[in-house]
Short mmCIF file of C-alpha atoms in Angstrom, two decimals:
data_model
loop_
_atom_site.label_atom_id
_atom_site.label_comp_id
_atom_site.label_asym_id
_atom_site.label_seq_id
_atom_site.Cartn_x
_atom_site.Cartn_y
_atom_site.Cartn_z
CA UNK A 16 4.92 -33.29 -12.61
CA UNK A 17 4.26 -32.68 -8.76
CA UNK A 18 1.15 -33.25 -6.75
CA UNK A 19 0.03 -30.47 -4.68
CA UNK A 20 -2.49 -30.39 -1.88
CA UNK A 21 -3.91 -27.28 -0.03
CA UNK A 22 -5.66 -26.73 2.95
CA UNK A 23 -8.13 -25.84 3.49
CA UNK A 24 -9.91 -25.86 0.38
CA UNK A 25 -12.31 -23.24 1.23
CA UNK A 26 -13.36 -20.98 4.32
CA UNK A 27 -15.69 -18.41 5.39
CA UNK A 28 -14.13 -16.06 7.73
CA UNK A 29 -14.82 -13.00 10.06
CA UNK A 30 -13.08 -9.63 9.39
CA UNK A 31 -10.27 -8.90 11.73
CA UNK A 32 -9.58 -12.67 11.81
CA UNK A 33 -6.32 -14.62 10.60
CA UNK A 34 -6.53 -17.70 8.26
CA UNK A 35 -3.27 -20.06 7.43
CA UNK A 36 -3.28 -21.73 4.30
CA UNK A 37 -1.05 -24.84 4.01
CA UNK A 38 0.79 -26.08 0.94
CA UNK A 39 2.11 -29.61 0.81
CA UNK A 40 3.80 -31.35 -2.31
CA UNK A 41 4.37 -34.82 -2.69
CA UNK A 42 8.10 -34.43 -3.61
CA UNK A 43 11.08 -32.00 -3.04
CA UNK A 44 10.94 -28.91 -5.10
CA UNK A 45 13.26 -26.00 -5.60
CA UNK A 46 10.72 -23.03 -5.86
CA UNK A 47 7.61 -22.38 -4.04
CA UNK A 48 5.29 -19.37 -4.70
CA UNK A 49 2.04 -17.92 -3.65
CA UNK A 50 -0.43 -16.21 -5.68
CA UNK A 51 -3.88 -14.34 -5.14
CA UNK A 52 -6.66 -14.67 -7.76
CA UNK A 53 -9.41 -12.19 -7.16
CA UNK A 54 -13.08 -12.88 -8.40
CA UNK A 55 -13.00 -13.28 -11.95
CA UNK A 56 -9.32 -12.05 -12.27
CA UNK A 57 -6.09 -13.07 -13.29
CA UNK A 58 -3.38 -14.18 -11.08
CA UNK A 59 -0.91 -12.07 -9.25
CA UNK A 60 2.34 -13.22 -7.54
CA UNK A 61 2.35 -12.57 -3.61
CA UNK A 62 5.79 -13.71 -2.96
CA UNK A 63 8.20 -16.27 -3.25
CA UNK A 64 8.61 -18.86 -0.42
CA UNK A 65 12.22 -19.29 0.62
CA UNK A 66 13.30 -22.47 2.15
CA UNK A 67 14.81 -21.54 5.57
CA UNK A 68 14.80 -17.84 5.17
CA UNK A 69 12.15 -14.87 5.02
CA UNK A 70 9.98 -14.86 1.66
CA UNK A 71 10.73 -12.40 -1.09
CA UNK A 72 7.47 -10.14 -1.43
CA UNK A 73 6.19 -8.64 -4.61
CA UNK A 74 5.22 -5.00 -4.67
CA UNK A 75 1.86 -4.07 -2.76
CA UNK A 76 2.51 -7.04 -0.57
CA UNK A 77 4.03 -6.97 3.03
CA UNK A 78 4.99 -9.57 5.38
CA UNK A 79 3.01 -8.15 8.13
CA UNK A 80 -0.26 -8.68 6.20
CA UNK A 81 0.90 -12.00 4.48
CA UNK A 82 3.48 -13.92 6.75
CA UNK A 83 4.75 -17.16 4.95
CA UNK A 84 6.72 -19.97 6.25
CA UNK A 85 8.83 -22.54 4.48
CA UNK A 86 10.48 -24.92 6.88
CA UNK A 87 11.41 -27.66 4.35
CA UNK A 88 11.48 -28.55 0.52
CA UNK A 89 7.80 -29.79 0.53
CA UNK A 90 5.96 -27.53 2.68
CA UNK A 91 4.98 -23.74 3.01
CA UNK A 92 2.03 -21.81 4.73
CA UNK A 93 0.62 -18.47 4.00
CA UNK A 94 -1.28 -16.41 6.46
CA UNK A 95 -3.75 -13.62 5.64
CA UNK A 96 -3.94 -11.53 8.61
CA UNK A 97 -6.31 -9.14 9.81
CA UNK A 98 -8.74 -9.96 7.13
CA UNK A 99 -11.21 -7.68 5.57
CA UNK A 100 -13.86 -8.61 2.66
CA UNK A 101 -11.22 -7.24 0.16
CA UNK A 102 -9.18 -10.18 0.93
CA UNK A 103 -11.92 -12.55 -0.40
CA UNK A 104 -9.99 -14.28 -3.27
CA UNK A 105 -8.48 -17.54 -4.15
CA UNK A 106 -4.99 -18.36 -2.98
CA UNK A 107 -2.78 -20.60 -4.90
CA UNK A 108 0.45 -22.07 -4.37
CA UNK A 109 2.76 -23.39 -7.21
CA UNK A 110 6.02 -24.91 -7.44
CA UNK A 111 8.85 -25.67 -9.44
CA UNK A 112 10.40 -29.05 -9.25
CA UNK A 113 13.60 -27.60 -10.86
CA UNK A 114 14.46 -24.03 -10.84
CA UNK A 115 13.69 -22.25 -14.16
CA UNK A 116 11.31 -25.03 -15.34
CA UNK A 117 7.76 -25.63 -15.26
CA UNK A 118 5.46 -24.06 -12.59
CA UNK A 119 2.84 -26.59 -11.30
CA UNK A 120 -0.14 -25.15 -9.24
CA UNK A 121 -2.09 -26.52 -6.30
CA UNK A 122 -6.15 -26.57 -6.51
CA UNK A 123 -6.35 -23.34 -4.38
CA UNK A 124 -8.16 -22.22 -1.36
CA UNK A 125 -11.10 -19.98 -2.03
CA UNK A 126 -11.49 -17.52 1.03
CA UNK A 127 -14.51 -15.54 1.64
CA UNK A 128 -14.50 -12.75 4.47
CA UNK A 129 -17.45 -11.46 5.66
CA UNK B 28 9.21 -5.00 -15.61
CA UNK B 29 7.18 -7.40 -17.88
CA UNK B 30 3.69 -7.01 -19.15
CA UNK B 31 1.56 -9.66 -20.72
CA UNK B 32 -1.48 -8.79 -22.60
CA UNK B 33 -4.00 -11.26 -23.85
CA UNK B 34 -6.92 -11.11 -26.17
CA UNK B 35 -9.70 -12.14 -26.65
CA UNK B 36 -11.06 -11.67 -22.91
CA UNK B 37 -14.08 -14.23 -24.21
CA UNK B 38 -14.42 -16.49 -27.02
CA UNK B 39 -17.32 -18.58 -28.14
CA UNK B 40 -16.94 -21.12 -30.97
CA UNK B 41 -18.86 -24.03 -32.24
CA UNK B 42 -17.60 -27.62 -31.65
CA UNK B 43 -15.40 -28.78 -34.10
CA UNK B 44 -14.27 -25.32 -34.97
CA UNK B 45 -10.88 -23.88 -34.20
CA UNK B 46 -10.02 -21.34 -31.20
CA UNK B 47 -6.75 -19.16 -31.21
CA UNK B 48 -5.92 -16.92 -28.27
CA UNK B 49 -3.13 -14.37 -28.38
CA UNK B 50 -0.53 -12.81 -25.93
CA UNK B 51 1.70 -9.97 -26.57
CA UNK B 52 4.70 -9.40 -24.00
CA UNK B 53 7.21 -6.74 -23.41
CA UNK B 54 10.32 -8.01 -21.90
CA UNK B 55 12.60 -8.99 -25.04
CA UNK B 56 14.44 -11.03 -22.71
CA UNK B 57 11.69 -13.46 -21.86
CA UNK B 58 12.57 -16.83 -23.00
CA UNK B 59 9.63 -19.22 -21.60
CA UNK B 60 5.83 -19.06 -22.57
CA UNK B 61 3.36 -21.48 -20.82
CA UNK B 62 -0.16 -21.60 -21.18
CA UNK B 63 -2.43 -22.63 -18.49
CA UNK B 64 -6.27 -23.96 -18.36
CA UNK B 65 -8.24 -23.28 -15.18
CA UNK B 66 -11.59 -25.14 -14.83
CA UNK B 67 -14.15 -23.95 -12.66
CA UNK B 68 -13.02 -24.45 -8.92
CA UNK B 69 -9.73 -25.80 -9.84
CA UNK B 70 -6.18 -24.38 -9.86
CA UNK B 71 -4.54 -23.69 -13.41
CA UNK B 72 -3.00 -26.68 -15.29
CA UNK B 73 -0.20 -26.36 -17.43
CA UNK B 74 -1.45 -27.55 -21.16
CA UNK B 75 1.61 -26.40 -23.20
CA UNK B 76 4.67 -24.24 -22.98
CA UNK B 77 7.18 -23.18 -25.37
CA UNK B 78 10.96 -21.79 -24.98
CA UNK B 79 12.41 -19.22 -27.02
CA UNK B 80 14.47 -21.75 -29.00
CA UNK B 81 11.55 -22.77 -31.22
CA UNK B 82 8.87 -21.17 -33.17
CA UNK B 83 6.48 -23.96 -32.79
CA UNK B 84 5.06 -26.68 -30.59
CA UNK B 85 2.45 -29.07 -30.98
CA UNK B 86 0.43 -31.72 -28.90
CA UNK B 87 -2.54 -33.24 -30.33
CA UNK B 88 -5.09 -30.76 -30.51
CA UNK B 89 -3.28 -27.91 -28.99
CA UNK B 90 -0.29 -25.78 -30.51
CA UNK B 91 1.64 -22.82 -29.41
CA UNK B 92 3.43 -20.50 -31.70
CA UNK B 93 5.95 -17.88 -31.09
CA UNK B 94 6.77 -14.88 -32.84
CA UNK B 95 10.15 -13.54 -31.07
CA UNK B 96 10.55 -10.42 -33.36
CA UNK B 97 6.90 -9.14 -32.73
CA UNK B 98 6.73 -10.33 -29.10
CA UNK B 99 3.79 -12.36 -29.19
CA UNK B 100 2.76 -16.06 -28.96
CA UNK B 101 -0.42 -17.76 -29.74
CA UNK B 102 -2.46 -20.80 -28.56
CA UNK B 103 -4.25 -22.88 -30.83
CA UNK B 104 -6.91 -25.32 -30.17
CA UNK B 105 -8.29 -27.49 -33.23
CA UNK B 106 -11.45 -29.50 -33.52
CA UNK B 107 -12.55 -27.87 -30.28
CA UNK B 108 -14.92 -29.97 -27.93
CA UNK B 109 -17.09 -28.90 -24.89
CA UNK B 110 -14.36 -30.12 -22.37
CA UNK B 111 -12.32 -27.45 -23.59
CA UNK B 112 -14.47 -24.85 -22.28
CA UNK B 113 -12.43 -22.94 -19.32
CA UNK B 114 -10.28 -20.09 -18.71
CA UNK B 115 -6.99 -19.99 -20.32
CA UNK B 116 -4.08 -17.86 -19.14
CA UNK B 117 -0.99 -17.26 -20.72
CA UNK B 118 2.24 -16.31 -18.62
CA UNK B 119 5.92 -15.02 -19.03
CA UNK B 120 8.57 -14.71 -16.63
CA UNK B 121 9.90 -11.22 -15.58
CA UNK B 122 13.49 -10.58 -16.17
CA UNK B 123 15.70 -13.07 -15.52
CA UNK B 124 13.66 -14.87 -12.89
CA UNK B 125 11.27 -17.36 -12.39
CA UNK B 126 8.48 -15.15 -11.57
CA UNK B 127 5.52 -15.64 -13.98
CA UNK B 128 3.27 -12.46 -15.03
CA UNK B 129 -0.06 -13.65 -16.29
CA UNK B 130 -2.07 -12.52 -19.23
CA UNK B 131 -5.88 -11.33 -18.04
CA UNK B 132 -7.12 -14.48 -19.17
CA UNK B 133 -9.62 -15.79 -21.99
CA UNK B 134 -12.88 -17.42 -21.34
CA UNK B 135 -13.54 -20.05 -23.89
CA UNK B 136 -17.03 -21.35 -24.26
CA UNK B 137 -17.45 -24.66 -27.04
CA UNK B 138 -21.21 -25.03 -27.68
CA UNK B 139 -22.18 -28.51 -28.90
#
């Protein structure tokens, strides 16, 4: 398995501001993903973070709102831009050590937008 | 694309009883079916998974069964304990990708 950490663990932000969430893994992984989990809901994939290239976004998510970086095989960031109260969610990163194998999740970042 | 349905949405059992959660999927090409447990304030934790070349897999009190013909898979927890109380999610990849589509979740409560 992999040990995954996320920073910050939680935050309260004002509407119109942006927040960058970091995901750090203790070993090199092939795949990194970002998910959103709205209150009391299931997980929805935002995008696949590609190392050294632009992320691949799912339907309904755009780069201007959720810019993602992945500079190496152990680290990725997700920015939630120009936030509104509707962005209040848990944001989770997940990784695959080997492509096509098990996905492991980080502890999540709990975001509240006022 | 893949669609995953999960039932029931809530499940309450007495300690020591068994709990069963069922998921159905739509993509007949899906070949990997993980189950995650999410405790309050934590990220999802993989508890068991199964690939399409087997029909059942067990790990102590937890088992997963797969029926590829009917396109459904189930999580079975025996001898439930209060610490099994959590939200459980099934998932399945969409198409020939690593992208997981999650079920809607089942909130399991085990009463002492």
